[in-house]
Short mmCIF file of C-alpha atoms in Angstrom, two decimals:
data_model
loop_
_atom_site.label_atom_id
_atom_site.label_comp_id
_atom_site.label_asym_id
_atom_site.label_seq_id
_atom_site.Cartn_x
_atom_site.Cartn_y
_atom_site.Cartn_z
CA UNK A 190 0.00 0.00 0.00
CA UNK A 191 2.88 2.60 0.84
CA UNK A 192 4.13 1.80 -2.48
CA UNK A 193 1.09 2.45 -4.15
CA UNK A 194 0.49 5.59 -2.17
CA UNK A 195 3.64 6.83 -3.86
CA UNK A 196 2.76 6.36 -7.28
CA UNK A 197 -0.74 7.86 -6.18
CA UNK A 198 0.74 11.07 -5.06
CA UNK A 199 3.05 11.66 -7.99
CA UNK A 200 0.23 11.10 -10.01
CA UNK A 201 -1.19 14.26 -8.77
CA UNK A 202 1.92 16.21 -9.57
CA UNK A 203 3.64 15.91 -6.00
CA UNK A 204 7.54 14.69 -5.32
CA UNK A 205 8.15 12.17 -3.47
CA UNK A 206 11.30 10.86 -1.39
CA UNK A 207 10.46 7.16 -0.30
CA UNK A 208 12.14 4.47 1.92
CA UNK A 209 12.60 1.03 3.06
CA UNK A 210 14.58 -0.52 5.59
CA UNK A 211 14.43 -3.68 2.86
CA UNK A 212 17.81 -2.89 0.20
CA UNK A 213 15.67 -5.72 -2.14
CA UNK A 214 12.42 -3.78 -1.47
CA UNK A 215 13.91 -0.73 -2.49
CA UNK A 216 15.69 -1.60 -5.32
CA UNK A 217 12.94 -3.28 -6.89
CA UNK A 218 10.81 -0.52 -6.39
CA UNK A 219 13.07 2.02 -8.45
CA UNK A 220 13.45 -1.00 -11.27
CA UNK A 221 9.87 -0.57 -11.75
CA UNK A 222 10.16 3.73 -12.29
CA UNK A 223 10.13 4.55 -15.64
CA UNK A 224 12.29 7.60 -16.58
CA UNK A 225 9.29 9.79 -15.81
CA UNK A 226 8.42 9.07 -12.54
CA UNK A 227 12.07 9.15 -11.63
CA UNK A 228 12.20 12.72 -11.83
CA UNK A 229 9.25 12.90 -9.10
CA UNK A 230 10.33 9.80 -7.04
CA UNK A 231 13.89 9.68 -4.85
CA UNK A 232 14.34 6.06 -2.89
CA UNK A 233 16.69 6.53 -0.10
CA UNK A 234 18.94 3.99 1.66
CA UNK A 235 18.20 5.48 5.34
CA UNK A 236 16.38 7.44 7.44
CA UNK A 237 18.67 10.37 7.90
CA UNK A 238 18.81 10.37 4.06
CA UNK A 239 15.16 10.38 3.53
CA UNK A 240 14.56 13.31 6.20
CA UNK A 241 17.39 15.09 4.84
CA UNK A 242 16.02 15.28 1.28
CA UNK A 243 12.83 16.76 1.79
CA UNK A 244 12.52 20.45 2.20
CA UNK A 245 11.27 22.16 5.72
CA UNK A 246 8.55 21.81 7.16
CA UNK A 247 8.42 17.63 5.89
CA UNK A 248 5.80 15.47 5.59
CA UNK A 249 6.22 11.72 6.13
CA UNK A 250 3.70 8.77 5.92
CA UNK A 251 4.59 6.00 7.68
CA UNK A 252 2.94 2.72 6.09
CA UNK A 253 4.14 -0.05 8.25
CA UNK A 254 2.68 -3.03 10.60
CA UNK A 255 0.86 -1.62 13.74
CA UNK A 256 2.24 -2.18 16.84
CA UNK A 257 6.18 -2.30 18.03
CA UNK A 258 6.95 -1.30 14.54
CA UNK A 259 5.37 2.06 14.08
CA UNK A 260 7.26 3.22 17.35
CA UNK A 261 10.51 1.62 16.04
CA UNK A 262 10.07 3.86 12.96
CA UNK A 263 9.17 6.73 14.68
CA UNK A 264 12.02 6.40 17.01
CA UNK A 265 14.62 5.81 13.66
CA UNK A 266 13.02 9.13 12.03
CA UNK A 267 12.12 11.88 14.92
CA UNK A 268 16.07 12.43 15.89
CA UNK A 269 16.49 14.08 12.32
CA UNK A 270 13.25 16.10 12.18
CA UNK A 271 12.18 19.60 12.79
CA UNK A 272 9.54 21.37 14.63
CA UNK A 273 6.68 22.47 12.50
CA UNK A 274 7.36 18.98 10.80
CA UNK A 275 4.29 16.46 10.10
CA UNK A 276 4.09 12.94 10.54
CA UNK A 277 0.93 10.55 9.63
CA UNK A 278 0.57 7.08 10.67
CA UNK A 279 -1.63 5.47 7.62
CA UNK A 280 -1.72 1.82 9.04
CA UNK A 281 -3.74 0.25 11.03
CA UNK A 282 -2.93 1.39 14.54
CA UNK A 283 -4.95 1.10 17.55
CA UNK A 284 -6.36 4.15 18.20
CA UNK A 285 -4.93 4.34 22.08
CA UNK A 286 -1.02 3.98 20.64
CA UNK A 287 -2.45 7.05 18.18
CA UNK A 288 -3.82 8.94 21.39
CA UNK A 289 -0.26 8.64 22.72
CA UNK A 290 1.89 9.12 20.06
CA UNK A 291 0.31 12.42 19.26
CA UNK A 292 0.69 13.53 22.40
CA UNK A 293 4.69 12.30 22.35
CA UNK A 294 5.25 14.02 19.25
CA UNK A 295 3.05 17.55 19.51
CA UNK A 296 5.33 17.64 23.36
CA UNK A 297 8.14 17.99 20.75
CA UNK A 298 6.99 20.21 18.28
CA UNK A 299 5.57 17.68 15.66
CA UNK A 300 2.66 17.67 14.34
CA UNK A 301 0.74 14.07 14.08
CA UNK A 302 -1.57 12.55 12.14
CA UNK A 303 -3.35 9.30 13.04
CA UNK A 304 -4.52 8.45 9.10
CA UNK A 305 -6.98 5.53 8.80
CA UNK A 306 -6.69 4.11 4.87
CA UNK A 307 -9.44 1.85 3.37
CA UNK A 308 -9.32 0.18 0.26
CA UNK A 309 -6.59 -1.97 -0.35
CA UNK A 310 -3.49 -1.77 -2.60
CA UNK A 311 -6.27 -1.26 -5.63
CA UNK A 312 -7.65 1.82 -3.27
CA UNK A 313 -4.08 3.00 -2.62
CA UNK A 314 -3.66 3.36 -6.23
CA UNK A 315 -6.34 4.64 -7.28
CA UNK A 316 -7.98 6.38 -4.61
CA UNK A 317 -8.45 5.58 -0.27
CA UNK A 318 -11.32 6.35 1.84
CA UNK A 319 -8.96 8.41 4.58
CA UNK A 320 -10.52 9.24 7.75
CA UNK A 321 -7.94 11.28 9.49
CA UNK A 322 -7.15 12.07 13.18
CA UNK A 323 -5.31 15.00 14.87
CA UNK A 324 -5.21 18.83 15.32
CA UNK A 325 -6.89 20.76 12.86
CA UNK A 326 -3.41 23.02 12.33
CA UNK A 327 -1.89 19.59 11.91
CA UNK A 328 -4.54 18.51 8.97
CA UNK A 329 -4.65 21.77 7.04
CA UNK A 330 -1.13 21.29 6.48
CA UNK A 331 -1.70 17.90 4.82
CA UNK A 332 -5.02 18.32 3.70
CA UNK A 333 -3.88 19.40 -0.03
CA UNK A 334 -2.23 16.00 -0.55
CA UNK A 335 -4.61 13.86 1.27
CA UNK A 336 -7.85 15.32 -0.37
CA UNK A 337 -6.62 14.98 -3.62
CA UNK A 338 -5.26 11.43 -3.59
CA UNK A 339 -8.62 10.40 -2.29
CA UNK A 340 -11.53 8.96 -3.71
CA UNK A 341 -13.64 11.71 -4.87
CA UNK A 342 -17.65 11.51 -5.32
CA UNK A 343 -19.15 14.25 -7.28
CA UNK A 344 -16.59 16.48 -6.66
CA UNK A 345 -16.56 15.38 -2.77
CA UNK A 346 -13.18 13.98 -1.72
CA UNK A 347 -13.28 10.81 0.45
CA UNK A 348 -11.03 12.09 2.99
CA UNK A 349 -11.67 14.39 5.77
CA UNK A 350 -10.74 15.43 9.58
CA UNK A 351 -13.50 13.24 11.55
CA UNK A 352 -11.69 13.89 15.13
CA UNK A 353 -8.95 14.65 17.36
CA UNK A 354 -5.81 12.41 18.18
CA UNK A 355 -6.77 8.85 17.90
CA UNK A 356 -10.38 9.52 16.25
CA UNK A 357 -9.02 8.69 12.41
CA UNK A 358 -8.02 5.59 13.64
CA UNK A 359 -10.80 4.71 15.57
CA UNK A 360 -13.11 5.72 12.77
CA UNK A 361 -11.46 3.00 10.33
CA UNK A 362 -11.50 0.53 13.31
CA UNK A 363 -15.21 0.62 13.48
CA UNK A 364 -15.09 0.88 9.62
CA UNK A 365 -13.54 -3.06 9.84
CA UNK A 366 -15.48 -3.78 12.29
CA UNK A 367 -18.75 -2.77 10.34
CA UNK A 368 -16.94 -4.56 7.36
CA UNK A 369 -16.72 -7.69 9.40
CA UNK A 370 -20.30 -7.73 9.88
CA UNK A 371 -21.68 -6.80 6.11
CA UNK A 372 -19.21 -10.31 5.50
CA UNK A 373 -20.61 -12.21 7.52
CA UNK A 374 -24.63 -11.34 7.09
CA UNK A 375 -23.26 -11.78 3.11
CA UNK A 376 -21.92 -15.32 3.89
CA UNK A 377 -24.90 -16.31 5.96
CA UNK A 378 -27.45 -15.18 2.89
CA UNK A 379 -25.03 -17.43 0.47
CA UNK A 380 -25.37 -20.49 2.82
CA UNK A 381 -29.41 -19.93 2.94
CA UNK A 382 -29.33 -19.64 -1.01
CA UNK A 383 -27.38 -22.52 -1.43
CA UNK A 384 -28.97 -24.90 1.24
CA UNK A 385 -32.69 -23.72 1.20
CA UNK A 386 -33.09 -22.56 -1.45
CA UNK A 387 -31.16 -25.09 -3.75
CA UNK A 388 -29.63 -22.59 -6.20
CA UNK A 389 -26.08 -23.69 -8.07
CA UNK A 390 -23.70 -20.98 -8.12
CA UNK A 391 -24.42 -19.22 -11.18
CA UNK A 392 -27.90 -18.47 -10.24
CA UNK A 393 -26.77 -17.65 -7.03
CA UNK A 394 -24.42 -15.40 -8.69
CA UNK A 395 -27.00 -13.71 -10.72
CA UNK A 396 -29.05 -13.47 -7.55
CA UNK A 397 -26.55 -11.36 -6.21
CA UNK A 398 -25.60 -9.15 -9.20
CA UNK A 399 -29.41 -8.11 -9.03
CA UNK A 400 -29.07 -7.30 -5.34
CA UNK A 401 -25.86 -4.83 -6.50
CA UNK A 402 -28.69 -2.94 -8.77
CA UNK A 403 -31.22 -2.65 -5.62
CA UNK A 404 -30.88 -0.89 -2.68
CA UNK A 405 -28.10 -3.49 -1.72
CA UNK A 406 -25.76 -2.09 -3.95
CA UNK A 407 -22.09 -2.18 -2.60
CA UNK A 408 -18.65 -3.35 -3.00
CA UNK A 409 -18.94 -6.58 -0.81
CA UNK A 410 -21.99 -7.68 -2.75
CA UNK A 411 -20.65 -7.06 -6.26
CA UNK A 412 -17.51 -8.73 -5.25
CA UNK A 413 -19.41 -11.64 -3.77
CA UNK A 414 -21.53 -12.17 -7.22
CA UNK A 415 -17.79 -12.58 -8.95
CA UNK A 416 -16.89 -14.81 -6.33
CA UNK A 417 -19.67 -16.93 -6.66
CA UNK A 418 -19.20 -16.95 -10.62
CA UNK A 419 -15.61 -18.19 -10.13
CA UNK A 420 -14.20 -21.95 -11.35
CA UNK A 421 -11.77 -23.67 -9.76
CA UNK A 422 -8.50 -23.88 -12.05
CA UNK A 423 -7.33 -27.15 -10.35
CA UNK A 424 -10.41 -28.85 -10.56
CA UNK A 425 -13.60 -28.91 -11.55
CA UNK A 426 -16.69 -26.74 -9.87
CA UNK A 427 -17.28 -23.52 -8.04
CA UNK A 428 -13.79 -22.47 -6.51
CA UNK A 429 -15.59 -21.21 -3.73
CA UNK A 430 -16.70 -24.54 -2.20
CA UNK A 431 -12.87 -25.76 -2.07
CA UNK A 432 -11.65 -22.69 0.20
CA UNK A 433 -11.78 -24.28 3.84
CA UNK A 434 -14.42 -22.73 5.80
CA UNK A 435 -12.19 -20.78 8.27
CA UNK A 436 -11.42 -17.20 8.12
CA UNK A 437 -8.62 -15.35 9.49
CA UNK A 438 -8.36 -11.81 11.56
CA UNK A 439 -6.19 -9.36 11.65
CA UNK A 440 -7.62 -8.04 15.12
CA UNK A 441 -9.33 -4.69 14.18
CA UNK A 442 -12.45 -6.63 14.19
CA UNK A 443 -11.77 -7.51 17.68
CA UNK A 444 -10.65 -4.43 19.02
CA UNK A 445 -14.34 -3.04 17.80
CA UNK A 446 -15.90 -5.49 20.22
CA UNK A 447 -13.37 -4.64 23.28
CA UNK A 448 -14.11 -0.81 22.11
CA UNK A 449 -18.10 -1.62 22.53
CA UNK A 450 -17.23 -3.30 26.16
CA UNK A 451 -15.35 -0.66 27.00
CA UNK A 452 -18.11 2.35 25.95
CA UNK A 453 -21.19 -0.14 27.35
CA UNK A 454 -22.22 0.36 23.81
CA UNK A 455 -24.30 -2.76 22.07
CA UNK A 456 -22.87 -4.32 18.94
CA UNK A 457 -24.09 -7.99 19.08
CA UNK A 458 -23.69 -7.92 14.99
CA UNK A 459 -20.28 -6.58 14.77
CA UNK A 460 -19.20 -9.04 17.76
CA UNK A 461 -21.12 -11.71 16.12
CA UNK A 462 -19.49 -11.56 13.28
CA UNK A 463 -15.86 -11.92 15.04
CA UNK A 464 -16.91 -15.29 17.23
CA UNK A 465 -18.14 -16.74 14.13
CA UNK A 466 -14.58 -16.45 12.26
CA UNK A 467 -13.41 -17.60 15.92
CA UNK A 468 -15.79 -20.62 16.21
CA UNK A 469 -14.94 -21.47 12.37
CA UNK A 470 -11.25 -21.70 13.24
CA UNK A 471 -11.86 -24.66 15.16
CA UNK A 472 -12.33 -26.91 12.26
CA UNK A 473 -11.33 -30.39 13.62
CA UNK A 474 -13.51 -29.90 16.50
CA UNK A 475 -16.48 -28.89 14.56
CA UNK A 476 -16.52 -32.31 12.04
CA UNK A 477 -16.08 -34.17 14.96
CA UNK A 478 -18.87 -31.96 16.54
CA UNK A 479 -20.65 -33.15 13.42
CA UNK A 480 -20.38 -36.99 14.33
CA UNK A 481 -21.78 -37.18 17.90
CA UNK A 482 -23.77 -34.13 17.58
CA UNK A 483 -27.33 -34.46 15.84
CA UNK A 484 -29.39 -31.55 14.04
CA UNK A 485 -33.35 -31.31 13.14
CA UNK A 486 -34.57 -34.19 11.91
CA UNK A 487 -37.67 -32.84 10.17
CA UNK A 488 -37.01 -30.29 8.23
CA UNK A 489 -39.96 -28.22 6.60
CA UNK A 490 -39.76 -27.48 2.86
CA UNK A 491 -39.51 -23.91 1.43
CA UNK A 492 -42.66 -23.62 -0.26
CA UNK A 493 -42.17 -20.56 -2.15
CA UNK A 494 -38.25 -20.46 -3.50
CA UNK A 495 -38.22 -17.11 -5.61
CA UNK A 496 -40.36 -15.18 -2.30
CA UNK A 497 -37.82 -16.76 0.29
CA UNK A 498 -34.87 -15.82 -2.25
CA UNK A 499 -36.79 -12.02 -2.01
CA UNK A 500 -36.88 -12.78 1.72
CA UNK A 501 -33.25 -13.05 2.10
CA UNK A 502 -32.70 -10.34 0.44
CA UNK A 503 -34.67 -8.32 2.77
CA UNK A 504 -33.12 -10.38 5.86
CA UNK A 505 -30.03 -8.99 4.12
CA UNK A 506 -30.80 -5.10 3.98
CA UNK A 507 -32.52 -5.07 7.15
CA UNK A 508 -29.23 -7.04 8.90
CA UNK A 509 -27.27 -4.53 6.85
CA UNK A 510 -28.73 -1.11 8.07
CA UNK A 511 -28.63 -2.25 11.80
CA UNK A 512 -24.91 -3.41 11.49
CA UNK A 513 -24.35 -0.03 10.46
CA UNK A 514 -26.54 1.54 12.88
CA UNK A 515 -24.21 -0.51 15.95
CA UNK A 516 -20.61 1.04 14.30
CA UNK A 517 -22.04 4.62 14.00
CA UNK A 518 -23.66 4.20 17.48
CA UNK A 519 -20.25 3.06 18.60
CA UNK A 520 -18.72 5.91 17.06
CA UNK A 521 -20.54 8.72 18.59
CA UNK A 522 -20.07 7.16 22.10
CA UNK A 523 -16.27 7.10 21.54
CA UNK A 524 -16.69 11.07 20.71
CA UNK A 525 -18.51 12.12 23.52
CA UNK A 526 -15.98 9.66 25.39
CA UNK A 527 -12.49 11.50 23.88
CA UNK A 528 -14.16 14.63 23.49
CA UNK A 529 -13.86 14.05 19.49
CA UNK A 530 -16.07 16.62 17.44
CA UNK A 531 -17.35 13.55 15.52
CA UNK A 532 -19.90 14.56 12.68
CA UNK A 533 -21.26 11.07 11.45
CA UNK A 534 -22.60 13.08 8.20
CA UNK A 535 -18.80 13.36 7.14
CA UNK A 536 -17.55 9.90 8.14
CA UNK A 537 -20.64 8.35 5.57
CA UNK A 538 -19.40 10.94 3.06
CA UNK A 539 -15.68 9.26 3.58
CA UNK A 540 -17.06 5.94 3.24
CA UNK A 541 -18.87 6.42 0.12
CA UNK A 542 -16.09 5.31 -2.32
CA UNK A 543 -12.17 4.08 -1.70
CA UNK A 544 -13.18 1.67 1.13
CA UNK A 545 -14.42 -1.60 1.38
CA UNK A 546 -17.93 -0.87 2.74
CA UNK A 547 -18.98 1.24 0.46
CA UNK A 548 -22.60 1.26 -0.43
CA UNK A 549 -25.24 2.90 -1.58
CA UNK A 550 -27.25 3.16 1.82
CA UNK A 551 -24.48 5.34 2.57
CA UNK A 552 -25.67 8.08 0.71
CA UNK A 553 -28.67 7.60 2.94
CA UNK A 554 -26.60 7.71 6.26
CA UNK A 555 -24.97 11.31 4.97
CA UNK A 556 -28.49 12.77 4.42
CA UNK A 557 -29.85 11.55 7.67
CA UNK A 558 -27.47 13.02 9.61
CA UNK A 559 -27.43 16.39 7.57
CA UNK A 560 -30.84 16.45 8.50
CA UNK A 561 -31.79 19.34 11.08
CA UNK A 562 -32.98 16.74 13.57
CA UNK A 563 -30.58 14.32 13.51
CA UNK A 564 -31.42 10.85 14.93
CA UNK A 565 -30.31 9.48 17.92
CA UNK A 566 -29.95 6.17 16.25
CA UNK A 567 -29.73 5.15 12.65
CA UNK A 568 -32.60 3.02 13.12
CA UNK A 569 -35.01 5.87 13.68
CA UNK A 570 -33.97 7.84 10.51
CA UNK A 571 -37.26 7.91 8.78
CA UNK A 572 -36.01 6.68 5.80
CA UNK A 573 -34.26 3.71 7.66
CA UNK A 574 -37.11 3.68 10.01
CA UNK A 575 -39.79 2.76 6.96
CA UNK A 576 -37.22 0.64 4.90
CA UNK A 577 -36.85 -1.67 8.94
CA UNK A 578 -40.43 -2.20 9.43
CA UNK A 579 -41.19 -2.98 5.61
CA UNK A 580 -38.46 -5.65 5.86
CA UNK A 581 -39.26 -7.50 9.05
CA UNK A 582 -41.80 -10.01 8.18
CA UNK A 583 -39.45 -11.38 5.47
CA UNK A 584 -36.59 -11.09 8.14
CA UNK A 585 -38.05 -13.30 10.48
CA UNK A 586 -39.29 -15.40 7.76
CA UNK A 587 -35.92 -16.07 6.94
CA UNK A 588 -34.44 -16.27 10.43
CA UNK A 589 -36.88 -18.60 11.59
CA UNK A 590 -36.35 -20.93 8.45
CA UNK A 591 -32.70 -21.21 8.96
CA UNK A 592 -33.45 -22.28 12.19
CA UNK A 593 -35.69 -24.68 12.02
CA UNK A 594 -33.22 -26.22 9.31
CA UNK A 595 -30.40 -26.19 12.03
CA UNK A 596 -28.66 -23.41 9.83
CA UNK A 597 -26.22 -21.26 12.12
CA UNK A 598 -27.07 -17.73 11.38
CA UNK A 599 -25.43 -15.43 14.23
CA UNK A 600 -24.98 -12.23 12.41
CA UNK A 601 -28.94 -12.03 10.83
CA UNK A 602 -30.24 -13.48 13.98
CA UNK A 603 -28.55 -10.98 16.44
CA UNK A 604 -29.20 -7.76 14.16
CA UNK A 605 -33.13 -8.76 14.55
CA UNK A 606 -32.74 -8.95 17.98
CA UNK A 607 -30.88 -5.64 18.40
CA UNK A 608 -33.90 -4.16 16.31
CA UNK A 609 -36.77 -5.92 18.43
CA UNK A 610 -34.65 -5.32 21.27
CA UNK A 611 -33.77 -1.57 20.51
CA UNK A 612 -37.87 -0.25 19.51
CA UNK A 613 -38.67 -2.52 22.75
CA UNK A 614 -40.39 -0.20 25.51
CA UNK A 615 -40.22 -3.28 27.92
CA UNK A 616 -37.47 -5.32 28.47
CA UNK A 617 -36.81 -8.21 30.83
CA UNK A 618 -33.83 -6.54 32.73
CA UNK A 619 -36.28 -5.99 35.39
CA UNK A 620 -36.10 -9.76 36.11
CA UNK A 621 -32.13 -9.58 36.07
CA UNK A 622 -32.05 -6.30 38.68
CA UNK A 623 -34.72 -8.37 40.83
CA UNK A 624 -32.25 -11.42 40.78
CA UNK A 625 -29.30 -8.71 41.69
CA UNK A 626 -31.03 -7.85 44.79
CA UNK A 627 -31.83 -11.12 46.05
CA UNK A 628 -28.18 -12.30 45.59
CA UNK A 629 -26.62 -9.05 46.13
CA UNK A 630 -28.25 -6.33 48.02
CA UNK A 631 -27.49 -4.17 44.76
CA UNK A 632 -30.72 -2.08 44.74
CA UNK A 633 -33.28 -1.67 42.12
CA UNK A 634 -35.27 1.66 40.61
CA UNK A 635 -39.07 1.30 40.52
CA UNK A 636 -41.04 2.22 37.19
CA UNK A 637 -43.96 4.06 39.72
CA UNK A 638 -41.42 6.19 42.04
CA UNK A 639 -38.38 7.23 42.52
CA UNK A 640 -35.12 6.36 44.30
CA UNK A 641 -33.15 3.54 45.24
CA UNK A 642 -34.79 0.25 46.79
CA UNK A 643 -34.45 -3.03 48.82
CA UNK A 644 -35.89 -6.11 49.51
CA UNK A 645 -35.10 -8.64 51.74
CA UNK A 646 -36.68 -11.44 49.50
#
């Protein structure tokens, strides 16, 4: 990606002086410069030499592992920098090392930039979703390369300040985390195609390239129709069906759900999403699982294939909207937590193109929180509001098929729980601060008066 990001800058007519503590790495990299982008690209062998060949006040953008290593490089390059220099941190860092490394740095003069990047090498290229972090003073000075090597949607750029310190990162951590939950719901809608519904995976295919023309429209779902259209080059069949079923993690997935526990904010969906990849992992256990542990027996027959096919699809969008509705919920609790000025119209105007969860409800999410009365949840957004309840029939529909059929569906299951749970008046946590008090002494408030209570049960 950091390679990538350098061809994408001198694209727009900007120099650039790049480095890697690799020699192969580099040299490779200036192999592949024709004579043209030599004159706008420099490769250095060190760290001294890269800081020395960029004019005062520098900008650098560090593009390396999170963790250890973004401290090791900040440690190799801060001895040779000046103040009123800039530094941005474009990988995936967790947003407390951000919060602390911008303090670090701004004690010293520099200015930092906590830069989340979505999209890929292709997005790197081409054009990132960047949600940035920091000090406004410290973004206007790299705002005029950042906004232009962006994604850009009718004349928006995809890039923009959406906090202070660690917010940019935290912002593209919930982004994965959302991400890990429009997979999952995606996967779980596949499994119901191909199980319930019996389709073979061309029609299953075409079933999803119509969803990318509906209100589902999106990256994931478009990708997942040319996944699903894929043969196997080694044998024959569906390539698909010869992956293993178990699905690795980089650990900004998790580090949503911890963020969630931490804020006491609810995101079964999102946390869903990274216990099934957790669960799959154990692969041995589950096909021996398989042998001593037995499933429905009777299974009822779909009786109407093309309206359950429809009724996935609304399982789908409904699933979808309250995934997103957790993430930005979990975002505006992190503001009011860091004191971040976060404005959720601007983070769904980032996330409209350059990043992986791009979609066309996003355009949606922007306009409801433009709106004068913004709501206090995505859910109640009339738009979203009117598109929930016309889904939920179909929703259950679906939900209660797969289970009858024994079909594990954690991320579509949960998300209609959050929504019953969420427009719920009445809960039964009444029962669980009764139980408190009997075991406990904790207390308990009473619905018809108030202050604190006890019973000796």
């Amino acid at each position: 990606m950091g390679r990538n990001l350098a061809l994408n800058i001198t694209d727009k007519g900007f120099g650039v002086v790049a480095y890697d503590m690799w020699e192969d790495v580099r040299n490779r990299f200036e192999n592949e410069l024709d004579s043209d982008r030599l004159e706008l690209i420099t490769v250095s062998k060190t760290p001294e030499e890269l800081v020395a060949a960029l004019s005062a006040p520098r900008t650098l953008l560090i593009m390396v592992k999170a963790g250890g290593p973004v401290d090791a490089v900040i440690d190799q390059l801060v001895p040779f920098m000046q103040k009123g220099d800039s530094l941005i941190d474009g990988g995936n860092s967790h947003y407390r090392d951000t919060i602390r490394r911008e303090s670090a740095l701004n004690a010293k003069g520099i200015h930092f930039i906590g830069l989340g990047v979505s999209g890929g090498e292709e997005g790197a290229r081409h054009g990132p979703s960047l949600m940035a972090g920091g000090a406004q003073s410290a973004y206007d000075r790299v705002r005029p390369i950042l906004e232009v090597i962006a994604a850009n949607v009718e004349g928006s750029p995809c890039c923009a300040l959406v906090g202070g310190d660690g917010a940019g990162h935290f912002v593209k951590m919930i982004h994965n985390g959302i991400e890990y939950g429009v997979m999952q719901l995606i996967a779980e809608s596949y499994v119901l195609l191909r199980d319930l519904c019996g389709l073979d995976h061309a029609e299953m295919s075409q079933v999803f390239f119509r969803w990318n023309q509906s209100e589902l429209s999106s990256y994931l779902v478009e990708i997942t129709a040319n996944i699903l259209a894929k043969e196997d080059e080694l044998s024959s069949g569906p390539l698909v069906e010869v992956i293993l079923d178990k699905a690795e993690q980089k650990g900004t997935g998790r580090w949503s759900s911890e963020a969630a526990l931490e804020l006491g904010v609810s995101t079964p969906t999102l946390t869903e999403a990274v216990f099934s990849r957790t669960l799959a992992s154990l692969k041995d256990e589950r096909v021996a699982a398989a042998e001593v542990i037995s499933g429905p027996v009777e299974k009822p027959a779909v009786a109407n294939k093309t309206a359950f096919i429809d009724a996935i699809r609304q399982a789908l969008l409904g699933a979808v909207v309250v995934n997103y509705a957790q993430g930005i919920a979990l975002i505006e609790a992190a503001g009011r937590a860091h004191n971040w000025t976060v404005d959720v119209s601007t983070i769904a105007t980032v996330w409209r193109d350059g990043c992986v969860i791009r979609a066309r409800l996003l355009d949606e999410v922007m306009q409801s929180y433009q709106a004068k009365d913004k709501p206090r949840n995505l859910m109640c957004a009339p738009e979203f509001a009117g598109m929930l309840v016309e889904v939920q029939s179909d929703w259950r529909w679906a939900v209660a098929m797969a289970v009858q059929h024994g079909i594990p569906i954690p991320g579509l299951a949960s998300a209609l729980s959050y929504f019953d749970g969420y427009r719920s008046p009445r809960l039964s946590a009444n029962m669980i601060q009764a139980q408190r008090d009997y075991f406990g002494a904790h207390t308990y408030q009473r619905s018809d008066r108030p202050g604190a209570f006890h019973t000796v049960w």
